[in-house]
Short mmCIF file of C-alpha atoms in Angstrom, two decimals:
data_model
loop_
_atom_site.label_atom_id
_atom_site.label_comp_id
_atom_site.label_asym_id
_atom_site.label_seq_id
_atom_site.Cartn_x
_atom_site.Cartn_y
_atom_site.Cartn_z
CA UNK A 1306 -11.96 -17.82 26.05
CA UNK A 1307 -14.74 -18.75 23.79
CA UNK A 1308 -13.45 -21.01 21.55
CA UNK A 1309 -15.81 -20.37 18.52
CA UNK A 1310 -14.12 -16.95 18.04
CA UNK A 1311 -11.45 -18.75 16.42
CA UNK A 1312 -13.28 -21.64 13.97
CA UNK A 1313 -13.25 -21.26 10.66
CA UNK A 1314 -16.33 -20.93 8.03
CA UNK A 1315 -16.61 -23.14 5.24
CA UNK A 1316 -15.29 -19.90 2.59
CA UNK A 1317 -12.73 -19.47 5.62
CA UNK A 1318 -11.54 -22.96 5.67
CA UNK A 1319 -11.35 -23.16 1.82
CA UNK A 1320 -9.45 -19.92 1.61
CA UNK A 1321 -6.68 -20.72 4.65
CA UNK A 1322 -5.79 -24.28 2.40
CA UNK A 1323 -5.39 -22.44 -1.29
CA UNK A 1324 -1.95 -20.76 -1.22
CA UNK A 1325 -2.82 -19.98 -4.60
CA UNK A 1326 -5.28 -16.97 -3.79
CA UNK A 1327 -2.49 -15.09 -1.53
CA UNK A 1328 0.36 -15.83 -3.99
CA UNK A 1329 -2.21 -14.34 -6.56
CA UNK A 1330 -2.88 -10.93 -4.83
CA UNK A 1331 0.44 -10.29 -3.90
CA UNK A 1332 1.32 -10.37 -8.04
CA UNK A 1333 -1.88 -8.14 -8.18
CA UNK A 1334 -0.32 -6.17 -5.34
CA UNK A 1335 3.40 -5.68 -7.43
CA UNK A 1336 2.06 -4.84 -10.83
CA UNK A 1337 0.29 -2.08 -9.03
CA UNK A 1338 3.08 -0.70 -7.53
CA UNK A 1339 4.98 -0.96 -11.31
CA UNK A 1340 1.81 0.42 -12.88
CA UNK A 1341 2.30 3.44 -9.99
CA UNK A 1342 6.17 4.03 -11.10
CA UNK A 1343 4.60 4.11 -15.17
CA UNK A 1344 2.08 6.65 -13.56
CA UNK A 1345 4.81 8.58 -12.05
CA UNK A 1346 6.53 8.72 -15.49
CA UNK A 1347 3.71 10.05 -17.45
CA UNK A 1348 3.23 12.76 -14.93
CA UNK A 1349 6.65 13.80 -15.25
CA UNK A 1350 6.77 13.98 -19.45
CA UNK A 1351 3.57 15.86 -18.80
CA UNK A 1352 4.85 18.54 -16.76
CA UNK A 1353 7.68 19.06 -19.14
CA UNK A 1354 5.50 19.46 -21.91
CA UNK A 1355 2.76 21.36 -20.05
CA UNK A 1356 4.58 23.34 -17.56
CA UNK A 1357 1.73 23.97 -14.97
CA UNK A 1358 1.89 26.98 -13.15
CA UNK A 1359 3.11 25.29 -9.96
CA UNK A 1360 4.31 26.74 -6.62
CA UNK A 1361 7.97 25.95 -6.17
CA UNK A 1362 7.59 23.67 -3.29
CA UNK A 1363 5.49 21.50 -5.74
CA UNK A 1364 7.91 21.37 -8.53
CA UNK A 1365 10.73 20.03 -5.83
CA UNK A 1366 8.99 17.51 -4.70
CA UNK A 1367 9.93 13.85 -5.14
CA UNK A 1368 7.26 11.02 -5.35
CA UNK A 1369 5.91 8.57 -2.78
CA UNK A 1370 5.11 5.56 -4.16
CA UNK A 1371 3.25 4.15 -0.15
CA UNK A 1372 1.12 0.63 0.25
CA UNK A 1373 -1.16 -0.78 3.12
CA UNK A 1374 -3.17 -4.03 4.09
CA UNK A 1375 -6.56 -1.76 5.86
CA UNK A 1376 -8.02 0.57 3.93
CA UNK A 1377 -12.02 -0.35 4.85
CA UNK A 1378 -10.40 -3.72 5.30
CA UNK A 1379 -9.03 -3.92 1.77
CA UNK A 1380 -5.38 -3.17 0.26
CA UNK A 1381 -4.33 -0.25 -1.38
CA UNK A 1382 -1.29 1.51 -3.80
CA UNK A 1383 -0.44 5.24 -3.47
CA UNK A 1384 1.76 7.70 -5.45
CA UNK A 1385 1.44 11.19 -4.70
CA UNK A 1386 2.95 13.26 -7.22
CA UNK A 1387 3.63 16.15 -7.06
CA UNK A 1388 2.45 17.14 -4.09
CA UNK A 1389 3.46 18.59 -0.75
CA UNK A 1390 1.93 18.51 2.45
CA UNK A 1391 2.27 21.80 4.88
CA UNK A 1392 0.64 21.97 7.97
CA UNK A 1393 -1.55 24.61 6.65
CA UNK A 1394 -2.09 23.74 3.32
CA UNK A 1395 -1.87 20.79 1.04
CA UNK A 1396 -1.19 20.79 -2.77
CA UNK A 1397 -0.99 16.49 -4.30
CA UNK A 1398 -2.58 14.56 -7.52
CA UNK A 1399 -2.99 11.57 -5.46
CA UNK A 1400 -3.47 8.56 -8.31
CA UNK A 1401 -5.20 5.47 -5.66
CA UNK A 1402 -5.36 1.30 -6.41
CA UNK A 1403 -7.71 0.43 -4.23
CA UNK A 1404 -8.48 -3.08 -4.30
CA UNK A 1405 -11.85 -3.96 -4.78
CA UNK A 1406 -13.08 -0.69 -5.71
CA UNK A 1407 -11.03 1.25 -8.56
CA UNK A 1408 -8.00 3.53 -9.31
CA UNK A 1409 -8.44 6.93 -8.62
CA UNK A 1410 -6.47 10.33 -9.48
CA UNK A 1411 -7.62 12.93 -7.36
CA UNK A 1412 -6.36 16.78 -7.17
CA UNK A 1413 -6.60 17.39 -3.08
CA UNK A 1414 -5.87 21.22 -2.86
CA UNK A 1415 -6.29 23.01 0.69
CA UNK A 1416 -4.72 26.07 2.38
CA UNK A 1417 -3.49 28.83 -0.28
CA UNK A 1418 -2.99 26.35 -2.62
CA UNK A 1419 -7.04 26.03 -2.84
CA UNK A 1420 -6.98 30.58 -2.70
CA UNK A 1421 -4.33 30.29 -5.51
CA UNK A 1422 -6.52 27.75 -7.76
CA UNK A 1423 -10.36 28.54 -6.87
CA UNK A 1424 -10.37 31.18 -9.71
CA UNK A 1425 -8.83 29.64 -12.78
CA UNK A 1426 -10.93 25.63 -11.12
CA UNK A 1427 -14.25 26.89 -11.68
CA UNK A 1428 -12.92 28.76 -15.14
CA UNK A 1429 -11.65 25.50 -16.53
CA UNK A 1430 -14.17 23.06 -14.09
CA UNK A 1431 -15.71 21.57 -17.90
CA UNK A 1432 -12.45 20.54 -18.34
CA UNK A 1433 -12.53 17.94 -15.77
CA UNK A 1434 -16.53 17.79 -16.25
CA UNK A 1435 -15.72 16.38 -19.74
CA UNK A 1436 -13.64 13.56 -17.92
CA UNK A 1437 -15.94 12.60 -15.52
CA UNK A 1438 -14.49 13.90 -12.08
CA UNK A 1439 -16.11 14.41 -9.48
CA UNK A 1440 -15.83 16.93 -6.43
CA UNK A 1441 -15.68 16.39 -2.82
CA UNK A 1442 -18.67 16.95 -0.46
CA UNK A 1443 -17.49 15.84 2.40
CA UNK A 1444 -16.00 16.93 5.35
CA UNK A 1445 -13.07 14.47 5.66
CA UNK A 1446 -10.52 15.41 3.05
CA UNK A 1447 -9.06 12.48 3.81
CA UNK A 1448 -11.84 9.66 2.95
CA UNK A 1449 -11.46 8.37 -0.91
CA UNK A 1450 -14.80 6.46 -1.53
CA UNK A 1451 -17.04 8.01 -4.33
CA UNK A 1452 -19.81 7.00 -1.83
CA UNK A 1453 -22.65 10.52 -2.91
CA UNK A 1454 -22.45 12.11 0.66
CA UNK A 1455 -17.98 12.32 -0.15
CA UNK A 1456 -18.75 12.90 -4.21
CA UNK A 1457 -20.73 14.12 -6.19
CA UNK A 1458 -20.49 14.35 -10.10
CA UNK A 1459 -19.64 17.56 -11.61
CA UNK A 1460 -21.83 16.74 -14.66
CA UNK A 1461 -24.87 17.49 -11.98
CA UNK A 1462 -23.58 20.70 -10.11
CA UNK A 1463 -23.78 24.34 -11.74
CA UNK A 1464 -20.93 26.75 -11.95
CA UNK A 1465 -23.23 28.41 -8.93
CA UNK A 1466 -23.06 25.14 -7.18
CA UNK A 1467 -19.74 24.44 -8.00
CA UNK A 1468 -18.53 28.32 -6.27
CA UNK A 1469 -20.66 27.87 -3.40
CA UNK A 1470 -19.29 24.60 -2.27
CA UNK A 1471 -15.71 25.98 -2.52
CA UNK A 1472 -16.33 28.73 -1.09
CA UNK A 1473 -17.39 26.85 2.72
CA UNK A 1474 -15.22 24.38 2.28
CA UNK A 1475 -11.70 24.04 3.34
CA UNK A 1476 -9.91 22.10 0.68
CA UNK A 1477 -11.37 21.46 -2.46
CA UNK A 1478 -11.16 17.82 -3.99
CA UNK A 1479 -11.91 16.97 -7.96
CA UNK A 1480 -11.52 12.86 -8.52
CA UNK A 1481 -11.63 10.50 -11.40
CA UNK A 1482 -12.19 6.78 -11.01
CA UNK A 1483 -10.82 4.33 -13.68
CA UNK A 1484 -12.94 0.94 -13.07
CA UNK A 1485 -10.66 -2.26 -12.35
CA UNK A 1486 -12.43 -3.44 -15.80
CA UNK A 1487 -9.88 -1.29 -17.37
CA UNK A 1488 -6.65 -2.46 -15.18
CA UNK A 1489 -4.83 -2.49 -18.58
CA UNK A 1490 -6.15 0.47 -20.03
CA UNK A 1491 -5.46 2.38 -17.19
CA UNK A 1492 -2.05 4.29 -17.59
CA UNK A 1493 -3.14 5.22 -20.96
CA UNK A 1494 -6.36 6.47 -18.91
CA UNK A 1495 -4.58 7.76 -16.17
CA UNK A 1496 -2.43 9.85 -19.36
CA UNK A 1497 -5.67 12.26 -20.58
CA UNK A 1498 -6.77 12.50 -16.62
CA UNK A 1499 -3.46 13.43 -15.53
CA UNK A 1500 -3.43 16.02 -18.78
CA UNK A 1501 -7.22 17.50 -18.00
CA UNK A 1502 -5.55 18.00 -14.28
CA UNK A 1503 -2.87 20.34 -15.31
CA UNK A 1504 -4.68 22.43 -18.13
CA UNK A 1505 -7.21 23.00 -15.70
CA UNK A 1506 -4.88 24.35 -13.46
CA UNK A 1507 -3.62 27.22 -16.23
CA UNK A 1508 -5.52 30.23 -17.39
#
């Protein structure tokens, strides 16, 4: 065994002696879970108000809030609602808090749901563009970062480019970020973004 592998750097020594750091982190994670609960309530209200034309199995879904510690090495909290994860098709509105990065809200469609909503999303893409949404151009539908290889702003894509991307990919993901500096405004901001998503699904 190499003893140097278990030695701590000066920063690590300072961290391990400061219990308050982890207590604060735990408090923030609990507040992130509570924020997801608030956002779930917003979505429920909007679905009643707007009555988007969602498939029955999606409307029948219940919310799922999950959390973990190591997405790319960092803690996260996630709300999936409304949602349907099938073997060959996905419909999900996914809200994610990713430590050190952002809140994100994503419309994730694949299989029959992508086919069902593709044309109306193309028709209504400006609704999402005005809210700074990005379109996934990566090959991994479970990747969440906003690197240029994964997402491109709708502002930078023509209607033809969006149509071409949706024609060749097996899935469609439209996502938007809320900076962590806007934490205290995140729920109100999410309300606007959820409304844009549901309106974009309607003819």
